[in-house]
Coordinates of C-alpha atoms in Angstrom, one line a residue:
M1 CA -21.1 -81.5 24.2
N2 CA -18.4 -79.9 26.2
L3 CA -16.0 -80.4 23.3
K4 CA -18.3 -78.8 20.9
E5 CA -18.9 -75.8 23.2
N6 CA -15.1 -75.5 23.8
W7 CA -14.5 -75.6 20.1
K8 CA -17.1 -73.0 19.4
K9 CA -15.6 -70.8 22.2
L10 CA -12.1 -71.3 20.8
H11 CA -13.3 -70.6 17.2
G12 CA -15.1 -67.5 18.5
S13 CA -12.1 -66.2 20.3
K14 CA -9.9 -66.7 17.2
K15 CA -12.5 -64.8 15.2
T16 CA -12.6 -62.0 17.8
F17 CA -8.8 -61.9 17.9
R18 CA -8.6 -61.7 14.1
N19 CA -11.2 -58.9 14.0
G20 CA -9.3 -57.1 16.7
M21 CA -6.1 -57.4 14.8
Y22 CA -7.8 -56.0 11.7
A23 CA -9.2 -53.1 13.7
T24 CA -5.8 -52.5 15.2
V25 CA -4.0 -52.5 11.9
L26 CA -6.7 -50.3 10.4
A27 CA -6.3 -47.8 13.3
V28 CA -2.5 -47.8 12.8
V29 CA -2.9 -47.2 9.1
V30 CA -5.4 -44.4 9.6
L31 CA -3.1 -42.8 12.3
V32 CA -0.1 -43.0 10.0
A33 CA -2.2 -41.5 7.1
V34 CA -3.3 -38.7 9.4
I35 CA 0.3 -38.0 10.5
L36 CA 1.6 -38.0 6.9
L37 CA -1.3 -35.8 5.7
N38 CA -0.5 -33.4 8.5
L39 CA 3.1 -33.3 7.5
V40 CA 2.2 -32.7 3.9
V41 CA -0.2 -30.0 4.8
R42 CA 2.4 -28.3 7.0
A43 CA 4.8 -28.3 4.1
F44 CA 2.5 -26.1 2.1
P45 CA 2.9 -22.3 2.4
T46 CA 0.8 -20.8 5.2
K47 CA -1.1 -18.7 2.7
Y48 CA -2.8 -21.9 1.5
T49 CA -3.3 -23.5 4.9
E50 CA -4.1 -20.5 7.1
L51 CA -6.8 -18.3 5.8
D52 CA -6.7 -14.6 6.7
I53 CA -10.2 -13.9 8.1
S54 CA -9.3 -10.7 9.8
T55 CA -11.6 -7.8 8.9
S56 CA -8.7 -5.6 7.7
G57 CA -6.6 -8.4 6.1
L58 CA -3.8 -8.2 8.6
F59 CA -1.8 -11.1 7.1
T60 CA -2.6 -10.5 3.4
L61 CA 0.4 -9.1 1.6
S62 CA -0.1 -6.2 -0.8
E63 CA 1.0 -6.4 -4.5
T64 CA 3.9 -4.0 -3.6
S65 CA 5.3 -6.5 -1.1
K66 CA 4.7 -9.5 -3.4
N67 CA 6.4 -7.9 -6.4
L68 CA 9.4 -7.0 -4.3
L69 CA 9.7 -10.5 -2.9
H70 CA 9.2 -12.1 -6.3
E71 CA 12.1 -10.1 -7.7
L72 CA 14.3 -10.7 -4.7
Q73 CA 17.8 -11.9 -5.8
T74 CA 19.6 -11.4 -2.5
D75 CA 19.3 -13.7 0.5
V76 CA 17.6 -11.9 3.4
T77 CA 17.2 -13.3 6.9
A78 CA 14.8 -11.6 9.4
Y79 CA 15.4 -12.1 13.1
Y80 CA 12.4 -11.7 15.4
L81 CA 13.6 -10.8 18.9
A82 CA 11.0 -12.2 21.3
T83 CA 11.0 -14.3 24.4
S84 CA 9.7 -17.9 23.9
G85 CA 6.1 -18.1 24.7
E86 CA 5.6 -14.4 24.4
E87 CA 5.7 -14.0 20.6
D88 CA 3.3 -11.7 18.8
S89 CA 1.3 -14.0 16.5
N90 CA 0.5 -11.1 14.2
I91 CA 4.1 -10.6 13.5
T92 CA 5.0 -14.3 13.2
R93 CA 2.2 -15.0 10.8
L94 CA 3.1 -12.0 8.7
L95 CA 6.8 -13.2 8.5
D96 CA 5.5 -16.6 7.4
R97 CA 3.7 -14.9 4.5
Y98 CA 6.9 -13.1 3.5
A99 CA 8.8 -16.4 3.6
D100 CA 6.1 -18.1 1.5
E101 CA 6.6 -15.6 -1.4
S102 CA 10.3 -16.0 -1.9
A103 CA 12.9 -18.6 -1.3
H104 CA 15.4 -15.8 -0.7
F105 CA 13.6 -14.7 2.5
T106 CA 13.8 -16.6 5.7
W107 CA 13.2 -15.7 9.3
E108 CA 14.2 -17.0 12.7
Q109 CA 13.3 -16.2 16.3
R110 CA 16.0 -15.0 18.7
D111 CA 15.1 -15.3 22.4
P112 CA 16.9 -12.5 24.3
V113 CA 17.2 -14.9 27.3
L114 CA 19.0 -17.5 25.3
Y115 CA 20.9 -15.0 23.2
P116 CA 21.5 -12.1 25.5
T117 CA 24.2 -10.4 23.3
F118 CA 22.4 -10.8 20.0
A119 CA 20.7 -7.4 20.0
E120 CA 24.1 -5.6 20.7
K121 CA 25.2 -6.4 17.1
Y122 CA 22.5 -4.2 15.6
E123 CA 22.1 -0.6 16.6
G124 CA 18.5 0.2 17.8
A125 CA 17.6 -3.5 18.2
S126 CA 15.5 -4.4 21.3
T127 CA 12.9 -7.0 22.4
G128 CA 9.9 -7.1 20.1
C129 CA 11.8 -5.8 17.0
V130 CA 12.5 -7.4 13.7
V131 CA 16.0 -7.2 12.2
L132 CA 16.4 -7.7 8.5
T133 CA 19.9 -8.7 7.4
T134 CA 21.9 -9.4 4.3
A135 CA 25.5 -10.2 3.9
D136 CA 26.6 -6.6 4.4
K137 CA 23.5 -4.6 5.5
Y138 CA 20.8 -4.6 8.1
D139 CA 17.7 -2.6 9.1
V140 CA 15.9 -2.6 12.4
V141 CA 12.1 -2.4 12.5
S142 CA 11.0 -1.5 16.1
Y143 CA 7.8 -2.8 17.7
Q144 CA 6.6 0.7 18.1
D145 CA 6.9 1.3 14.4
M146 CA 4.9 -1.8 13.7
Y147 CA 2.1 -0.7 16.1
P148 CA 1.8 3.1 15.7
M149 CA -0.6 4.9 17.9
D150 CA -3.1 7.4 16.6
L151 CA -1.8 10.6 18.3
E152 CA -4.8 12.6 17.1
A153 CA -7.2 10.3 18.8
Y154 CA -5.1 10.3 21.9
Y155 CA -4.7 14.0 22.3
Y156 CA -8.3 15.0 21.2
Y157 CA -10.3 12.1 22.6
G158 CA -8.0 10.5 25.2
T159 CA -8.2 7.1 23.6
Q160 CA -5.3 4.9 22.7
Q161 CA -5.9 3.5 19.2
Y162 CA -3.3 1.4 17.5
S163 CA -2.9 0.2 13.9
F164 CA -0.8 -2.7 12.5
D165 CA 1.8 -1.1 10.2
A166 CA 4.2 -4.1 10.1
E167 CA 3.9 -4.8 6.4
N168 CA 4.8 -1.3 5.4
C169 CA 7.7 -1.3 7.9
L170 CA 9.0 -4.7 6.8
T171 CA 8.7 -4.0 3.1
V172 CA 10.5 -0.7 3.4
A173 CA 13.3 -2.3 5.4
L174 CA 13.5 -5.1 2.9
A175 CA 13.9 -2.6 0.1
N176 CA 16.5 -0.8 2.1
V177 CA 18.7 -3.8 2.7
T178 CA 18.5 -5.1 -0.9
R179 CA 18.8 -1.8 -2.7
T180 CA 22.1 -1.4 -4.5
T181 CA 21.6 2.1 -5.8
G182 CA 20.8 5.4 -4.1
Y183 CA 19.4 8.5 -5.7
K184 CA 19.5 12.2 -5.1
L185 CA 16.6 14.7 -5.7
Y186 CA 17.4 18.4 -5.5
E187 CA 14.6 20.8 -4.5
L188 CA 15.0 24.1 -6.3
T189 CA 15.0 27.2 -3.9
G190 CA 15.3 30.9 -4.2
H191 CA 11.9 31.6 -5.8
G192 CA 9.6 31.0 -2.9
E193 CA 9.2 27.3 -3.6
T194 CA 7.3 25.1 -1.1
A195 CA 9.7 22.7 0.7
L196 CA 8.6 19.1 0.9
E197 CA 7.2 18.0 4.3
S198 CA 7.9 14.8 6.1
D199 CA 5.1 12.7 4.5
F200 CA 6.6 13.3 1.1
T201 CA 10.3 13.0 2.1
D202 CA 9.5 9.7 4.0
T203 CA 8.0 8.3 0.8
L204 CA 11.1 9.3 -1.2
N205 CA 13.3 7.8 1.5
N206 CA 11.4 4.5 1.1
A207 CA 12.4 4.6 -2.5
G208 CA 16.1 5.2 -1.7
V209 CA 15.9 8.9 -2.7
T210 CA 17.6 11.6 -0.5
V211 CA 16.4 15.2 -0.8
E212 CA 18.7 18.2 -0.8
E213 CA 18.1 21.9 -1.6
L214 CA 19.6 23.6 -4.6
N215 CA 19.8 27.4 -5.3
L216 CA 20.9 27.8 -8.9
T217 CA 21.9 31.5 -8.3
T218 CA 24.6 30.5 -5.8
A219 CA 25.4 27.1 -7.1
G220 CA 25.8 28.3 -10.7
S221 CA 24.9 24.9 -12.2
I222 CA 22.9 21.7 -11.6
P223 CA 25.2 19.2 -9.7
E224 CA 26.5 16.1 -11.6
D225 CA 25.0 13.8 -9.0
A226 CA 21.4 15.1 -9.5
N227 CA 19.3 12.2 -10.5
D228 CA 16.1 14.2 -10.2
L229 CA 15.1 17.9 -9.9
L230 CA 12.0 19.3 -8.3
I231 CA 10.5 22.8 -8.7
N232 CA 7.6 23.0 -6.3
A233 CA 5.1 25.9 -6.7
P234 CA 7.5 28.8 -7.0
L235 CA 6.1 32.3 -6.2
A236 CA 8.4 34.0 -8.7
D237 CA 9.8 33.1 -12.1
V238 CA 13.2 31.6 -12.7
T239 CA 15.7 33.9 -14.3
A240 CA 16.7 33.6 -18.0
D241 CA 20.0 32.0 -17.0
E242 CA 18.3 29.5 -14.7
A243 CA 15.8 28.7 -17.5
A244 CA 18.8 28.0 -19.8
M245 CA 20.3 25.7 -17.2
L246 CA 17.0 23.8 -16.8
T247 CA 16.6 23.5 -20.6
S248 CA 20.2 22.2 -21.0
Y249 CA 19.5 19.7 -18.1
V250 CA 16.5 18.3 -19.8
E251 CA 18.2 18.2 -23.3
N252 CA 20.9 16.0 -21.7
G253 CA 18.5 13.5 -20.3
G254 CA 17.6 15.1 -17.0
K255 CA 14.5 14.2 -14.9
L256 CA 12.4 17.2 -13.9
F257 CA 9.2 17.4 -11.8
V258 CA 7.4 20.8 -11.9
V259 CA 4.5 22.0 -9.8
T260 CA 3.2 25.4 -10.7
D261 CA 0.8 28.0 -9.5
F262 CA -1.3 29.4 -12.4
T263 CA -1.8 32.7 -10.5
V264 CA 2.0 33.3 -10.7
D265 CA 3.4 34.6 -14.0
T266 CA 6.4 32.4 -14.9
P267 CA 7.2 33.0 -18.6
N268 CA 10.8 31.7 -18.4
L269 CA 9.7 28.4 -16.7
D270 CA 6.8 28.1 -19.1
T271 CA 9.4 28.2 -22.0
V272 CA 11.2 25.2 -20.5
L273 CA 7.9 23.3 -20.3
A274 CA 6.8 24.4 -23.8
A275 CA 10.0 22.9 -25.2
C276 CA 8.7 19.6 -23.8
G277 CA 5.3 20.0 -25.6
M278 CA 3.2 21.3 -22.7
T279 CA 1.5 24.7 -22.3
R280 CA -1.1 26.2 -20.0
Q281 CA -4.8 25.9 -20.6
E282 CA -6.3 29.3 -20.0
G283 CA -8.7 29.5 -17.0
L284 CA -9.6 27.8 -13.8
L285 CA -10.8 24.2 -13.9
V286 CA -14.3 23.6 -12.5
E287 CA -15.7 20.1 -12.1
T288 CA -19.4 19.3 -12.3
N289 CA -19.1 15.5 -11.8
A290 CA -19.8 14.9 -8.1
D291 CA -17.3 11.9 -8.2
N292 CA -14.4 14.3 -8.9
Y293 CA -14.6 16.8 -6.1
P294 CA -15.1 16.3 -2.3
Y295 CA -18.6 16.5 -1.0
G296 CA -19.3 19.9 0.6
Y297 CA -16.3 21.5 -1.0
P298 CA -16.1 23.9 -4.0
Q299 CA -16.2 22.4 -7.5
T300 CA -12.7 23.8 -8.0
Y301 CA -11.2 21.4 -5.5
L302 CA -10.5 18.6 -7.9
M303 CA -10.1 14.9 -7.3
P304 CA -9.0 14.0 -10.9
N305 CA -9.1 10.6 -12.5
I306 CA -5.8 8.7 -12.4
Q307 CA -5.0 7.5 -15.9
S308 CA -3.5 4.0 -16.0
S309 CA 0.2 3.9 -17.0
E310 CA 3.5 2.5 -15.9
I311 CA 4.3 6.0 -14.5
M312 CA 1.4 5.7 -12.0
A313 CA 2.0 2.0 -11.3
G314 CA 2.9 2.8 -7.7
M315 CA -0.5 4.0 -6.8
T316 CA -2.5 1.7 -4.6
S317 CA -5.8 0.5 -6.1
G318 CA -8.6 2.8 -5.1
M319 CA -6.3 5.6 -3.9
R320 CA -7.1 9.1 -5.0
V321 CA -5.1 12.3 -5.7
Y322 CA -6.2 15.7 -4.6
T323 CA -5.5 18.8 -6.7
P324 CA -7.5 21.8 -5.3
I325 CA -7.4 25.0 -7.4
A326 CA -5.9 23.7 -10.7
Q327 CA -5.4 24.7 -14.3
G328 CA -5.4 22.5 -17.3
I329 CA -2.4 21.5 -19.5
V330 CA -2.5 21.6 -23.3
Q331 CA -0.4 18.9 -25.0
S332 CA 1.3 19.6 -28.4
E333 CA 0.8 17.1 -31.2
D334 CA 4.0 18.0 -32.9
S335 CA 6.4 17.6 -29.9
E336 CA 9.4 15.3 -30.1
F337 CA 8.4 14.2 -26.6
V338 CA 6.0 11.4 -25.9
L339 CA 3.2 12.9 -23.8
T340 CA 1.1 10.9 -21.3
T341 CA -1.8 12.2 -19.3
L342 CA -1.4 11.2 -15.7
L343 CA -4.4 13.1 -14.1
S344 CA -7.5 14.4 -15.8
T345 CA -10.9 15.8 -15.0
S346 CA -14.1 14.2 -16.1
D347 CA -15.7 15.0 -19.4
A348 CA -18.2 17.2 -17.6
A349 CA -15.6 19.8 -16.5
Y350 CA -15.0 23.2 -17.9
S351 CA -12.3 25.9 -17.7
L352 CA -13.6 29.2 -16.2
I353 CA -11.8 31.8 -18.4
N354 CA -12.8 34.9 -16.5
Y355 CA -12.2 33.5 -13.1
E356 CA -10.5 36.6 -11.7
E357 CA -13.6 38.8 -12.1
A358 CA -16.3 36.1 -11.8
E359 CA -18.5 36.2 -8.7
T360 CA -19.6 32.6 -9.2
V361 CA -18.2 29.5 -11.0
E362 CA -21.2 29.3 -13.3
K363 CA -20.1 28.4 -16.8
S364 CA -20.3 31.0 -19.6
D365 CA -20.8 30.4 -23.3
T366 CA -17.1 31.1 -23.9
D367 CA -15.7 28.6 -21.4
P368 CA -14.3 25.5 -23.0
E369 CA -15.6 22.2 -21.6
G370 CA -14.6 18.6 -21.6
S371 CA -11.8 16.5 -20.1
F372 CA -8.7 18.5 -19.2
A373 CA -5.3 17.2 -18.2
V374 CA -4.1 18.3 -14.8
A375 CA -0.8 16.4 -14.8
V376 CA 1.2 15.3 -17.9
A377 CA 4.4 13.4 -18.3
A378 CA 6.8 14.0 -21.2
E379 CA 9.5 11.6 -22.3
N380 CA 12.2 11.9 -24.9
T381 CA 13.1 8.4 -25.8
S382 CA 16.2 9.5 -27.7
T383 CA 17.9 11.4 -24.8
G384 CA 16.2 9.7 -21.9
A385 CA 14.8 13.0 -20.6
R386 CA 11.6 12.7 -18.5
V387 CA 9.5 15.7 -17.3
V388 CA 6.3 15.7 -15.3
W389 CA 4.2 18.8 -14.8
V390 CA 1.3 19.2 -12.4
N391 CA -0.5 22.5 -12.8
C392 CA -1.8 22.8 -9.2
P393 CA 0.2 24.6 -6.5
N394 CA -1.3 22.6 -3.6
T395 CA -0.4 19.1 -4.9
L396 CA 2.6 18.6 -2.6
L397 CA 1.2 20.0 0.6
S398 CA 0.9 17.8 3.7
G399 CA -2.7 18.9 4.3
T400 CA -3.7 18.1 0.8
N401 CA -1.9 14.7 1.0
Q402 CA -3.6 13.8 4.3
S403 CA -7.0 14.6 2.8
V404 CA -6.6 11.5 0.5
S405 CA -4.8 9.3 3.0
G406 CA -1.4 9.8 1.4
G407 CA -2.4 9.5 -2.2
N408 CA -0.4 12.5 -3.4
A409 CA 2.7 11.2 -1.7
Q410 CA 2.2 7.9 -3.4
M411 CA 2.0 9.7 -6.7
L412 CA 5.2 11.6 -6.1
G413 CA 7.0 8.3 -5.2
S414 CA 5.6 6.5 -8.2
I415 CA 6.8 9.3 -10.6
V416 CA 10.2 9.5 -9.0
N417 CA 10.6 5.7 -9.3
W418 CA 9.7 6.1 -13.0
F419 CA 12.4 8.8 -13.3
N420 CA 14.9 6.4 -11.8
D421 CA 13.7 3.2 -13.5
E422 CA 13.0 1.6 -10.1
Q423 CA 10.2 -0.5 -8.7
T424 CA 7.1 0.9 -7.2
T425 CA 7.6 2.7 -3.9
A426 CA 6.8 0.7 -0.8
V427 CA 3.9 2.7 0.6
I428 CA 1.4 0.4 2.2
S429 CA -1.5 1.6 4.4
S430 CA -1.7 0.7 8.0
K431 CA -4.3 -1.9 9.0
S432 CA -6.9 -1.3 11.7
L433 CA -6.9 -3.5 14.7
S434 CA -10.5 -2.6 15.5
A435 CA -13.1 -5.0 14.4
S436 CA -15.9 -3.5 12.4
S437 CA -19.2 -3.4 14.0
L438 CA -22.0 -5.4 12.5
T439 CA -24.9 -3.1 11.8
V440 CA -28.4 -4.6 11.2
P441 CA -30.8 -2.3 9.3
N442 CA -33.9 -1.3 11.2
A443 CA -36.1 -2.8 8.4
A444 CA -34.4 -6.2 8.9
R445 CA -34.6 -6.3 12.7
L446 CA -38.2 -7.3 13.0
G447 CA -38.0 -10.1 10.4
L448 CA -34.8 -11.5 12.0
G449 CA -36.3 -11.3 15.4
I450 CA -39.4 -13.3 14.4
L451 CA -37.2 -15.8 12.6
L452 CA -34.8 -16.4 15.4
V453 CA -37.1 -16.1 18.4
F454 CA -40.2 -17.9 17.1
A455 CA -39.9 -19.6 13.7
L456 CA -36.7 -21.6 14.3
P457 CA -37.6 -22.9 17.7
I458 CA -41.1 -23.9 16.5
I459 CA -39.5 -25.7 13.5
C460 CA -37.1 -27.6 15.7
L461 CA -39.9 -28.6 18.1
I462 CA -42.1 -29.9 15.3
T463 CA -39.2 -31.8 13.8
G464 CA -38.4 -33.4 17.1
V465 CA -42.0 -34.5 17.6
V466 CA -42.2 -36.0 14.1
V467 CA -39.0 -37.9 14.6
C468 CA -40.2 -39.3 18.0
L469 CA -43.5 -40.5 16.5
I470 CA -41.8 -42.2 13.5
R471 CA -39.4 -44.0 15.9
R472 CA -42.3 -45.2 18.1
R473 CA -44.2 -46.7 15.2
R474 CA -41.1 -48.7 14.3

């Protein structure tokens, strides 16, 4: 009996040991599988493994940044200067997204404690900044630039509100260190032209374009290094000699951007534009479609439709352009230039012919109606000449630009890039760090209250009672 019992115990212990071995091996296999799976997952780009659930898409790259990274041919290394353990996760996650989009972009962290002299190699570098480098160039993006403060909110309301502008800063810096060609745009002066303000010059700088003034009367000619020429809302006409210079410049493949004020008589400048197939539409444009002018403003304050073309490819989706007080442009069908409408009114607009004497903007029987071009591009494919005309004097004003969150500056940058056969301008909107409040409509509050306070608890209670009764019967 004892032998049988001992044999059973021995047999049972062997079986237990064997089962234990199986369980141990299975646990090891599962552990190894989990580790391997983790390694495989970590090898995937973070854009697939880390979802951006932030309300403003803090870590989602714009198409502008992606296109620049996809076309990158130069190796770029970004150095993030931050003390270990005090890194800004917003910045590191965004740098990961940049690295995911191009094999030519990598980034490393440099701890100022471990590398105390590293920042000295780059002018302007300090803790918190990101330094983008190539073999022979570098650009420093400061922490303050990546987190700009809303000065208006600070001065008027005493609140410190910050936005996350790191993508725009990094993409601009990336374009700067990889750009091999610079461009020069001359602003014509001497006729009361409006000088470009900082929001427009900053956009052009992002595109590698420097701006200088040019007075044709004193200079006597258009400089050889002029890639582009801007005439911005002159208050007087150009002279016949200046018109001849401009005509010759265009005939030889020049790039000309013209903004005009239809209340100023400029027959010489009009001749230059007419040679490119564009003339004025008589009257003042009035918009009757509520989607094409700001609420509460006169119907002459146009927000025209942006026509899709390669010329306007730099415009962010959903961005608007503001052209208050504008006149239409008529396009010739017989011009040797290829004409492209860039901005146009809706089909419900009309041109108020007798606007100088009219007491209201009410349409008369003689006023033409339909869709009118506000901005037109002309290209001569034989000579390479490119001319853009916007018949609104307020187009390149800072106040106008700010009314549409920088849309007019984006348009300028996109057109100048088209002039220079360059990529779209790196203009990316800042992203809010404030979480949007969840607002529950009044009509839904009562229903949600009944559901959450009464219905769900009662359902859970009934379900628990039923489960208990079923278990007792078993």
